[in-house]
Amino acid sequence: MTSPAAFAGLAALMGDPARAAMLQALLSGEALTAGELARAAGIGAPAASAHLARLVEGGLVLVHPQGRHRYHRLAGEEVAAAIEMLGGLATAVTPARRWPHGEEFRQARLCYDHLAGRLGVALYGALTGRDWIAPAAGGWQATEVGESGLAALGVDLAAARRARRFACDCMDWSERRAHLAGGLGREIAACCLRRHWLRRLPPLREGDPLARRRLALTPEGARQLDAALGVRLVA
Amino acid sequence: MTSPAAFAGLAALMGDPARAAMLQALLSGEALTAGELARAAGIGAPAASAHLARLVEGGLVLVHPQGRHRYHRLAGEEVAAAIEMLGGLATAVTPARRWPHGEEFRQARLCYDHLAGRLGVALYGALTGRDWIAPAAGGWQATEVGESGLAALGVDLAAARRARRFACDCMDWSERRAHLAGGLGREIAACCLRRHWLRRLPPLREGDPLARRRLALTPEGARQLDAALGVRLVA
DNA sequence: GCGACGCTTCGGCCCTGGGCGAAGGGATCA
DNA sequence: TGATCCCTTCGCCCAGGGCCGAAGCGTCGC
């Protein structure tokens, strides 16, 4: 809460329909080019360029040029968490039909680069309940039993440790409980996708802005997570 | 995440400087009149009236008229949580000086109607760590030992149970950890204030928008919370 | 080296929406 | 009942900002 001006500026930055669509598209954690984002927002290239410049200048988006492309991604997990939470509030507050994406979006999804939905909070509960992670300054650290357990699952702990934050909370708007973010959250998600314990769901319709984020547990994934952590969710 | 349009509309609603100032003022949990909010936003009565109408229509603010006054308050804890989190993101993202309100704002503050800051997350950790609360659908429930412990502290559990949610997580942006919201969070804060374990801090300057939210633990409060829950924070 | 491509900058159009003053509705109090 | 107060509605002005087409700049591929 610096000044209300900073708050207002940030909210206004997210409050434009075109920029909002871009941010939603980036919430999958992937880096997208300016052209892809222009298409996602349904505007022309010049307008998209201006919007992206403002998002970058506002600190919400990072850009790294590669050849003639300019790839954009969200500036960090706190940005993603705020967007995710605001989206949740929008569904809670909007009296219109609430779940155009179906109950499954609530079951498992990507929140930036980590897992959210019932699966996300179930994993979080399992990790804390089995003392695989323990509170530390500004987040969580892995315990000894946690390290071996996570390594046995195939989670790349070294990669997780290279992140700015090893593990921290992120609010899950659909479950109203915390789930795991930070390097560990990212690596767990990556591990589940790599091992085909999770699969990406097809888009519901053409140009679905949430398409890249929709996930489902596979039967194998349900079995493995139940065996390792006691997480019981239908595949 | 209904439509990106709903997301954008919500963010735009919060993105106006005047409305942002009003929302910040309402984050203390108190119900304020239209005139007070106009002053907080630094605008005239007609403009304030229009803004408040939009906030009400957008579902962020509730209004209940009393005589010739119209009292306004935030529509719920999820609204407060989103505003609080967005404010946190604004401080994180804004390169300007980060803590005009001093470190103490980070120590203890009101987030709508419950406790936030280091005190909020410490209490949350104590309640979960001592199994005073246990996970339940959509949040937390009190355990048997928790019920007696909370009652001994003077927390009004009956009042907490009348709330729409008994207890749920709320993201603490300064600590990046969850703290306790819902009826129980509200009643714990009320109890601490009632028993003078917490006192309100004076505003830092005239018209301080965060004035109503600034709290400090009293020596008696630090003693009591340490004895009951092992929460150790300097008064 | 030349065209194709991705992206940005520039110039101009348009329109949403925020602000105020004046006037109107209700409620309170004497 | 009339004065006062809080708030809203109405009418108006005006600036900020979103959009596009055209042009410019740098990169890639033949």
Coordinates of C-alpha atoms (C1' of nucleotides) in Angstrom, one line a residue:
Chain A
M1 CA 0.0 0.0 0.0
T2 CA 2.3 2.8 -0.9
S3 CA 0.1 5.6 -2.1
P4 CA -3.4 5.1 -3.3
A5 CA -2.1 6.5 -6.6
A6 CA 0.2 3.6 -7.1
F7 CA -2.7 1.2 -6.3
A8 CA -4.9 3.0 -8.7
G9 CA -2.3 3.1 -11.4
L10 CA -1.8 -0.6 -11.1
A11 CA -5.5 -1.4 -11.2
A12 CA -6.0 0.9 -14.1
L13 CA -3.2 -0.9 -15.9
M14 CA -5.0 -4.1 -15.5
G15 CA -8.4 -2.5 -16.1
D16 CA -8.3 -2.1 -19.9
P17 CA -10.0 -4.9 -21.7
A18 CA -7.2 -5.4 -24.2
R19 CA -4.5 -5.5 -21.4
A20 CA -6.7 -7.7 -19.3
A21 CA -7.0 -10.2 -22.1
M22 CA -3.2 -10.1 -22.5
L23 CA -2.6 -10.7 -18.9
Q24 CA -5.0 -13.6 -18.8
A25 CA -3.2 -15.2 -21.8
L26 CA 0.1 -14.8 -20.0
L27 CA -1.3 -16.4 -16.8
S28 CA -0.4 -19.8 -18.4
G29 CA 3.2 -19.0 -17.6
E30 CA 4.3 -19.2 -21.2
A31 CA 6.1 -16.3 -22.9
L32 CA 4.1 -15.0 -25.8
T33 CA 5.1 -12.7 -28.7
A34 CA 3.6 -9.3 -29.2
G35 CA 1.7 -10.7 -32.2
E36 CA 0.2 -13.6 -30.3
L37 CA -0.9 -11.2 -27.6
A38 CA -2.4 -8.8 -30.1
R39 CA -4.5 -11.7 -31.4
A40 CA -5.5 -12.8 -27.9
A41 CA -6.6 -9.2 -27.2
G42 CA -8.4 -8.8 -30.5
I43 CA -6.6 -5.6 -31.5
G44 CA -4.1 -4.5 -34.1
A45 CA -0.4 -4.6 -33.7
P46 CA 0.1 -0.9 -33.0
A47 CA -2.4 -0.9 -30.2
A48 CA -0.9 -4.1 -28.7
S49 CA 2.6 -2.6 -28.9
A50 CA 1.5 0.4 -26.9
H51 CA -0.3 -1.7 -24.3
L52 CA 2.7 -4.0 -23.9
A53 CA 5.0 -1.0 -23.5
R54 CA 2.7 0.2 -20.6
L55 CA 2.6 -3.2 -19.0
V56 CA 6.4 -3.4 -19.1
E57 CA 6.8 0.1 -17.8
G58 CA 4.4 -0.7 -15.1
G59 CA 6.4 -3.7 -14.0
L60 CA 3.7 -6.3 -14.7
V61 CA 5.4 -7.8 -17.7
L62 CA 8.9 -8.6 -18.7
V63 CA 10.1 -8.7 -22.3
H64 CA 13.0 -10.5 -23.8
P65 CA 13.7 -10.0 -27.5
Q66 CA 14.8 -12.9 -29.6
G67 CA 15.5 -12.1 -33.2
R68 CA 12.6 -10.4 -34.7
H69 CA 10.2 -11.6 -32.0
R70 CA 9.7 -10.1 -28.6
Y71 CA 8.6 -12.5 -26.0
H72 CA 6.6 -11.3 -23.1
R73 CA 5.8 -13.0 -19.8
L74 CA 4.5 -12.0 -16.4
A75 CA 7.0 -10.2 -14.2
G76 CA 6.7 -12.8 -11.4
E77 CA 4.6 -15.0 -9.2
E78 CA 3.2 -12.1 -7.2
V79 CA 1.9 -10.5 -10.4
A80 CA 0.3 -13.8 -11.4
A81 CA -1.2 -14.3 -7.9
A82 CA -2.8 -10.8 -8.0
I83 CA -4.3 -11.4 -11.5
E84 CA -5.6 -14.8 -10.4
M85 CA -7.2 -13.4 -7.3
L86 CA -8.7 -10.5 -9.1
G87 CA -10.2 -12.9 -11.7
G88 CA -11.6 -14.9 -8.8
L89 CA -13.2 -11.9 -7.4
A90 CA -14.7 -11.0 -10.7
T91 CA -16.4 -14.4 -10.9
A92 CA -17.6 -14.1 -7.3
V93 CA -18.9 -10.6 -7.8
T94 CA -20.4 -10.9 -11.2
P95 CA -23.9 -12.3 -10.9
A96 CA -23.7 -13.8 -14.4
R97 CA -23.2 -17.5 -15.0
R98 CA -20.1 -18.3 -13.0
W99 CA -18.4 -21.2 -14.7
P100 CA -18.3 -21.0 -18.4
H101 CA -15.2 -23.2 -18.2
G102 CA -16.8 -25.9 -16.2
E103 CA -16.2 -27.4 -12.9
E104 CA -13.0 -29.0 -14.2
F105 CA -11.3 -25.6 -14.3
R106 CA -11.8 -25.6 -10.6
Q107 CA -10.3 -29.1 -10.2
A108 CA -6.9 -28.4 -11.7
R109 CA -5.3 -25.5 -13.5
L110 CA -2.1 -23.6 -13.9
C111 CA -1.7 -20.4 -11.9
Y112 CA 1.3 -18.9 -13.8
D113 CA 3.8 -21.7 -13.4
H114 CA 2.4 -23.7 -10.5
L115 CA -0.7 -25.8 -9.8
A116 CA -4.0 -24.4 -8.6
G117 CA -7.5 -25.5 -7.9
R118 CA -8.5 -28.5 -5.8
L119 CA -5.4 -30.3 -6.8
G120 CA -3.2 -27.4 -5.8
V121 CA -4.6 -27.0 -2.4
A122 CA -4.7 -30.8 -1.8
L123 CA -1.0 -31.0 -2.6
Y124 CA -0.3 -28.0 -0.3
G125 CA -2.2 -29.7 2.5
A126 CA -0.3 -32.9 1.9
L127 CA 3.1 -31.3 1.9
T128 CA 2.4 -29.3 5.1
G129 CA 0.5 -32.1 6.8
R130 CA 3.3 -34.6 6.3
D131 CA 5.9 -32.1 7.2
W132 CA 7.6 -32.3 3.9
I133 CA 7.9 -28.5 4.1
A134 CA 8.2 -26.3 7.2
P135 CA 7.7 -22.6 7.7
A136 CA 10.7 -20.4 7.1
A137 CA 11.3 -16.7 6.6
G138 CA 9.0 -15.4 3.9
G139 CA 7.7 -18.8 3.0
W140 CA 8.6 -22.5 3.3
Q141 CA 11.7 -24.7 3.3
A142 CA 11.9 -28.4 2.6
T143 CA 12.4 -30.7 5.6
E144 CA 14.7 -33.7 5.3
V145 CA 11.9 -36.2 4.8
G146 CA 10.4 -33.7 2.3
E147 CA 13.6 -33.5 0.3
S148 CA 13.8 -37.3 -0.2
G149 CA 10.1 -37.6 -0.8
L150 CA 10.1 -34.9 -3.5
A151 CA 13.2 -36.3 -5.1
A152 CA 11.6 -39.7 -5.2
L153 CA 8.7 -38.1 -7.0
G154 CA 11.1 -36.7 -9.6
V155 CA 10.9 -33.1 -8.5
D156 CA 14.0 -31.1 -9.5
L157 CA 14.9 -29.6 -6.1
A158 CA 18.1 -27.9 -7.4
A159 CA 16.0 -26.1 -10.0
A160 CA 13.5 -25.1 -7.4
R161 CA 16.3 -23.7 -5.2
R162 CA 17.5 -21.5 -8.0
A163 CA 14.3 -19.6 -8.0
R164 CA 14.1 -16.3 -6.2
R165 CA 11.7 -17.9 -3.6
F166 CA 12.0 -21.6 -2.9
A167 CA 8.3 -22.0 -1.8
C168 CA 5.6 -19.5 -0.7
D169 CA 1.9 -19.3 -0.5
C170 CA -0.4 -18.2 -3.3
M171 CA -4.1 -17.7 -2.7
D172 CA -6.4 -20.1 -4.6
W173 CA -9.5 -18.1 -5.4
S174 CA -11.7 -21.0 -6.2
E175 CA -10.9 -22.9 -3.0
R176 CA -10.2 -19.9 -0.8
R177 CA -7.1 -21.7 0.5
A178 CA -3.5 -21.3 -0.1
H179 CA -1.6 -23.4 -2.6
L180 CA 2.1 -23.7 -3.2
A181 CA 4.0 -21.2 -5.4
G182 CA 7.7 -20.3 -5.8
G183 CA 10.4 -22.5 -7.3
L184 CA 9.1 -25.6 -5.6
G185 CA 5.5 -25.0 -6.9
R186 CA 6.9 -24.6 -10.4
E187 CA 9.0 -27.7 -10.3
I188 CA 6.1 -29.8 -9.0
A189 CA 3.9 -28.7 -11.8
A190 CA 6.7 -29.3 -14.3
C191 CA 7.3 -32.7 -12.9
C192 CA 3.6 -33.7 -13.1
L193 CA 3.4 -32.5 -16.7
R194 CA 6.7 -34.2 -17.7
R195 CA 5.6 -37.5 -16.2
H196 CA 2.2 -37.3 -17.7
W197 CA 0.5 -37.2 -14.4
L198 CA -1.3 -34.1 -15.7
R199 CA -2.4 -33.4 -19.2
R200 CA -3.5 -30.2 -20.8
L201 CA -7.1 -30.0 -21.7
P202 CA -8.2 -28.8 -25.2
P203 CA -9.6 -25.3 -25.5
L204 CA -13.4 -25.1 -25.0
R205 CA -13.8 -22.9 -28.1
E206 CA -11.8 -20.9 -30.5
G207 CA -9.7 -18.3 -28.9
D208 CA -10.4 -19.5 -25.4
P209 CA -8.3 -17.1 -23.2
L210 CA -7.9 -19.7 -20.5
A211 CA -7.1 -22.5 -22.9
R212 CA -3.4 -22.8 -21.9
R213 CA -4.2 -23.1 -18.3
R214 CA -6.7 -26.0 -18.2
L215 CA -5.4 -29.2 -16.8
A216 CA -6.6 -32.6 -15.8
L217 CA -5.2 -35.4 -13.6
T218 CA -4.5 -38.6 -15.5
P219 CA -5.3 -42.0 -13.9
E220 CA -1.6 -42.6 -13.5
G221 CA -1.2 -39.2 -11.8
A222 CA -4.0 -39.9 -9.4
R223 CA -2.5 -43.2 -8.5
Q224 CA 1.0 -41.8 -8.0
L225 CA 0.0 -38.8 -5.9
D226 CA -2.2 -40.9 -3.8
A227 CA 0.6 -43.4 -3.1
A228 CA 3.2 -40.8 -2.4
L229 CA 1.2 -38.1 -0.6
G230 CA -2.3 -39.5 0.1
V231 CA -3.8 -37.0 -2.3
R232 CA -7.1 -38.4 -3.4
L233 CA -8.7 -36.8 -6.4
V234 CA -10.6 -38.4 -9.3
A235 CA -8.6 -38.5 -12.5
Chain B
M1 CA -12.1 -15.9 -14.4
T2 CA -15.3 -15.6 -16.0
S3 CA -14.7 -13.5 -19.1
P4 CA -11.7 -11.3 -19.4
A5 CA -14.3 -8.5 -19.7
A6 CA -15.5 -9.1 -16.2
F7 CA -11.9 -9.1 -15.0
A8 CA -11.2 -5.8 -16.8
G9 CA -14.3 -4.2 -15.6
L10 CA -13.5 -5.0 -12.0
A11 CA -9.9 -3.8 -12.3
A12 CA -11.1 -0.6 -14.1
L13 CA -13.5 -0.1 -11.3
M14 CA -10.6 -0.1 -8.8
G15 CA -8.3 1.7 -11.2
D16 CA -9.7 5.2 -10.8
P17 CA -7.7 7.3 -8.3
A18 CA -10.8 8.6 -6.5
R19 CA -12.4 5.1 -6.2
A20 CA -9.0 3.6 -5.2
A21 CA -8.8 6.1 -2.3
M22 CA -12.3 5.3 -1.2
L23 CA -11.6 1.5 -1.3
Q24 CA -8.4 2.1 0.7
A25 CA -10.3 4.0 3.3
L26 CA -12.9 1.3 3.5
L27 CA -10.2 -1.3 4.0
S28 CA -10.3 -0.5 7.7
G29 CA -13.6 -2.4 7.9
E30 CA -15.5 0.5 9.1
A31 CA -18.6 1.8 7.3
L32 CA -18.2 5.3 6.1
T33 CA -20.6 7.9 4.8
A34 CA -20.6 9.3 1.3
G35 CA -19.3 12.6 2.6
E36 CA -16.4 11.0 4.5
L37 CA -15.4 9.1 1.4
A38 CA -15.6 12.2 -0.7
R39 CA -13.2 13.9 1.6
A40 CA -10.9 10.8 1.6
A41 CA -10.9 10.9 -2.2
G42 CA -10.4 14.6 -2.4
I43 CA -13.4 15.2 -4.7
G44 CA -16.8 16.9 -4.4
A45 CA -20.0 15.3 -3.3
P46 CA -21.5 14.8 -6.8
A47 CA -18.4 13.0 -8.1
A48 CA -18.3 10.8 -5.0
S49 CA -21.9 9.9 -5.3
A50 CA -21.3 8.8 -8.9
H51 CA -18.3 6.8 -7.9
L52 CA -20.0 5.1 -5.1
A53 CA -23.0 4.2 -7.3
R54 CA -20.6 2.4 -9.6
L55 CA -18.8 0.6 -6.8
V56 CA -22.1 -0.6 -5.4
E57 CA -23.3 -1.6 -8.8
G58 CA -20.1 -3.4 -9.4
G59 CA -20.6 -5.4 -6.3
L60 CA -17.5 -4.1 -4.4
V61 CA -19.3 -2.0 -1.9
L62 CA -22.5 -2.3 0.1
V63 CA -24.6 0.6 1.2
H64 CA -27.1 0.9 4.0
P65 CA -28.9 4.1 4.5
Q66 CA -29.5 5.4 8.0
G67 CA -31.5 8.6 8.2
R68 CA -29.9 11.1 6.0
H69 CA -26.6 9.3 6.0
R70 CA -25.6 6.6 3.6
Y71 CA -23.0 4.3 5.1
H72 CA -20.8 2.3 2.8
R73 CA -18.6 -0.7 3.4
L74 CA -16.8 -3.3 1.4
A75 CA -18.9 -6.1 0.1
G76 CA -17.0 -8.8 1.8
E77 CA -13.7 -10.3 2.8
E78 CA -12.8 -11.5 -0.7
V79 CA -13.1 -7.9 -1.9
A80 CA -10.9 -6.8 1.0
A81 CA -8.4 -9.5 0.2
A82 CA -8.2 -8.6 -3.4
I83 CA -7.7 -4.9 -2.6
E84 CA -5.1 -5.7 0.0
M85 CA -3.2 -8.0 -2.4
L86 CA -3.3 -5.4 -5.2
G87 CA -1.9 -2.8 -2.8
G88 CA 0.9 -5.2 -1.9
L89 CA 1.6 -5.7 -5.6
A90 CA 1.7 -2.0 -6.1
T91 CA 4.4 -1.6 -3.5
A92 CA 6.3 -4.5 -4.8
V93 CA 6.2 -3.3 -8.4
T94 CA 6.6 0.4 -7.8
P95 CA 10.3 1.2 -7.6
A96 CA 9.6 4.3 -5.5
R97 CA 10.2 4.3 -1.7
R98 CA 8.4 1.3 -0.4
W99 CA 7.3 2.0 3.1
P100 CA 6.0 5.5 3.7
H101 CA 4.1 4.1 6.6
G102 CA 7.0 2.5 8.3
E103 CA 7.9 -0.9 9.3
E104 CA 5.2 -0.9 11.9
F105 CA 2.5 -1.2 9.2
R106 CA 4.1 -4.5 8.3
Q107 CA 4.0 -5.6 12.0
A108 CA 0.3 -5.4 12.6
R109 CA -2.6 -3.9 10.7
L110 CA -6.3 -4.4 9.9
C111 CA -7.1 -6.1 6.7
Y112 CA -10.8 -5.3 6.5
D113 CA -12.0 -6.8 9.7
H114 CA -9.2 -9.2 10.7
L115 CA -5.6 -9.1 11.6
A116 CA -2.8 -8.9 9.0
G117 CA 1.0 -8.4 9.0
R118 CA 3.5 -10.3 11.1
L119 CA 1.0 -10.6 13.9
G120 CA -1.7 -12.0 11.6
V121 CA 0.5 -14.7 10.1
A122 CA 2.0 -15.6 13.5
L123 CA -1.5 -16.1 14.9
Y124 CA -2.4 -18.2 11.9
G125 CA 0.7 -20.3 12.4
A126 CA 0.0 -20.8 16.1
L127 CA -3.7 -21.8 15.5
T128 CA -2.8 -24.3 12.8
G129 CA 0.4 -25.5 14.5
R130 CA -1.4 -26.2 17.8
D131 CA -4.4 -27.8 16.0
W132 CA -6.8 -25.3 17.3
I133 CA -8.2 -25.2 13.8
A134 CA -8.4 -28.0 11.2
P135 CA -9.0 -28.0 7.5
A136 CA -12.6 -28.2 6.4
A137 CA -14.5 -27.6 3.2
G138 CA -13.7 -24.2 1.9
G139 CA -11.7 -23.2 4.9
W140 CA -11.1 -24.2 8.5
Q141 CA -13.1 -25.4 11.5
A142 CA -12.3 -25.2 15.2
T143 CA -11.2 -28.3 16.9
E144 CA -12.3 -29.2 20.5
V145 CA -9.1 -27.9 22.0
G146 CA -9.3 -24.9 19.8
E147 CA -12.8 -24.1 20.9
S148 CA -11.9 -24.1 24.6
G149 CA -8.7 -22.2 24.0
L150 CA -10.4 -19.5 21.9
A151 CA -13.2 -19.2 24.4
A152 CA -10.6 -18.8 27.2
L153 CA -9.0 -15.9 25.3
G154 CA -12.4 -14.2 25.2
V155 CA -13.2 -14.8 21.5
D156 CA -16.9 -14.8 20.7
L157 CA -17.2 -18.1 18.8
A158 CA -20.9 -17.9 18.5
A159 CA -20.5 -14.6 16.7
A160 CA -17.8 -16.1 14.5
R161 CA -20.1 -18.9 13.5
R162 CA -22.8 -16.5 12.4
A163 CA -20.5 -15.3 9.7
R164 CA -20.9 -16.6 6.1
R165 CA -17.5 -18.3 6.5
F166 CA -16.3 -19.4 9.9
A167 CA -12.6 -19.3 9.0
C168 CA -10.7 -19.1 5.7
D169 CA -7.3 -18.0 4.4
C170 CA -6.5 -14.5 3.3
M171 CA -3.2 -13.7 1.6
D172 CA -0.9 -11.4 3.6
W173 CA 1.0 -9.5 0.9
S174 CA 3.7 -8.2 3.2
E175 CA 4.6 -11.6 4.6
R176 CA 3.6 -13.6 1.6
R177 CA 1.8 -16.1 3.8
A178 CA -1.8 -16.7 4.6
H179 CA -3.5 -15.2 7.7
L180 CA -6.9 -15.9 9.1
A181 CA -10.0 -14.3 7.7
G182 CA -13.7 -15.1 8.1
G183 CA -15.8 -14.9 11.2
L184 CA -13.1 -16.2 13.4
G185 CA -10.6 -13.8 12.1
R186 CA -12.9 -10.9 12.7
E187 CA -13.7 -12.0 16.2
I188 CA -10.1 -12.5 17.2
A189 CA -9.3 -9.0 16.0
A190 CA -12.4 -7.7 17.8
C191 CA -11.3 -9.5 21.0
C192 CA -7.8 -8.2 20.9
L193 CA -9.0 -4.6 20.4
R194 CA -11.7 -5.0 23.1
R195 CA -9.2 -6.3 25.6
H196 CA -6.6 -3.6 24.7
W197 CA -4.1 -6.2 23.5
L198 CA -4.0 -4.1 20.4
R199 CA -4.3 -0.3 20.1
R200 CA -4.9 1.8 17.0
L201 CA -1.9 4.0 16.0
P202 CA -2.4 7.7 15.3
P203 CA -2.3 8.8 11.6
L204 CA 1.1 9.6 10.3
R205 CA -0.2 12.8 8.7
E206 CA -3.4 14.7 7.9
G207 CA -5.7 12.6 5.7
D208 CA -3.6 9.5 5.9
P209 CA -5.6 7.0 3.9
L210 CA -4.3 4.0 5.9
A211 CA -4.8 5.7 9.3
R212 CA -7.7 3.6 10.4
R213 CA -5.8 0.4 9.7
R214 CA -2.6 0.9 11.7
L215 CA -2.3 -1.2 14.8
A216 CA 0.2 -2.0 17.5
L217 CA 0.5 -4.8 20.0
T218 CA 0.4 -3.6 23.6
P219 CA 2.8 -5.1 26.2
E220 CA -0.2 -6.8 27.8
G221 CA -1.3 -8.2 24.4
A222 CA 2.2 -9.5 23.7
R223 CA 2.2 -11.2 27.1
Q224 CA -1.2 -12.8 26.7
L225 CA -0.7 -14.1 23.2
D226 CA 2.6 -15.5 24.1
A227 CA 1.2 -17.3 27.1
A228 CA -1.8 -18.7 25.3
L229 CA -0.4 -19.4 21.9
G230 CA 3.3 -19.0 22.0
V231 CA 3.2 -16.0 19.7
R232 CA 6.3 -13.9 20.3
L233 CA 6.3 -10.4 18.9
V234 CA 7.6 -7.3 20.5
A235 CA 4.9 -4.9 21.7
Chain C
dG1 C1' 21.0 -8.0 -51.3
dC2 C1' 16.3 -8.0 -51.6
dG3 C1' 11.8 -9.0 -50.1
dA4 C1' 9.1 -10.8 -46.2
dC5 C1' 8.1 -10.4 -41.6
dG6 C1' 7.6 -8.7 -36.7
dC7 C1' 7.3 -4.9 -34.2
dT8 C1' 7.4 0.1 -33.1
dT9 C1' 6.6 5.1 -33.8
dC10 C1' 3.9 8.8 -35.6
dG11 C1' -0.3 11.4 -36.6
dG12 C1' -5.0 12.0 -36.3
dC13 C1' -9.8 10.6 -35.0
dC14 C1' -13.2 9.6 -31.7
dC15 C1' -15.4 8.8 -27.5
dT16 C1' -15.6 7.3 -22.9
dG17 C1' -15.9 9.1 -18.5
dG18 C1' -14.4 12.2 -14.6
dG19 C1' -15.1 16.9 -12.7
dC20 C1' -18.0 20.8 -11.2
dG21 C1' -22.1 24.0 -10.3
dA22 C1' -26.9 24.2 -9.8
dA23 C1' -31.0 22.2 -8.6
dG24 C1' -34.0 18.5 -6.5
dG25 C1' -35.3 14.8 -2.7
dG26 C1' -35.6 13.1 1.9
dA27 C1' -34.5 13.2 6.7
dT28 C1' -33.7 15.6 11.0
dC29 C1' -34.4 19.1 14.3
dA30 C1' -36.4 23.3 16.3
Chain D
dT1 C1' -43.6 24.2 9.2
dG2 C1' -39.5 25.9 7.8
dA3 C1' -34.4 25.7 8.1
dT4 C1' -30.6 22.8 7.7
dC5 C1' -28.1 19.0 6.3
dC6 C1' -26.7 14.8 3.4
dC7 C1' -26.9 13.1 -0.7
dT8 C1' -28.4 12.5 -5.5
dT9 C1' -29.5 13.9 -10.3
dC10 C1' -28.9 16.9 -14.2
dG11 C1' -26.3 19.5 -17.6
dC12 C1' -22.2 20.8 -19.3
dC13 C1' -17.2 21.0 -20.2
dC14 C1' -13.0 18.9 -21.3
dA15 C1' -8.9 16.0 -21.1
dG16 C1' -7.0 11.5 -21.4
dG17 C1' -6.4 7.6 -23.8
dG18 C1' -7.6 3.8 -27.0
dC19 C1' -7.8 2.7 -32.0
dC20 C1' -6.2 2.5 -36.7
dG21 C1' -3.5 3.5 -41.1
dA22 C1' 0.9 4.8 -42.8
dA23 C1' 5.5 4.8 -42.3
dG24 C1' 10.1 3.4 -40.3
dC25 C1' 13.4 0.1 -38.3
dG26 C1' 15.6 -4.2 -37.4
dT27 C1' 15.8 -9.3 -38.3
dC28 C1' 15.4 -13.4 -41.0
dG29 C1' 15.3 -16.2 -45.3
dC30 C1' 16.0 -17.0 -50.2

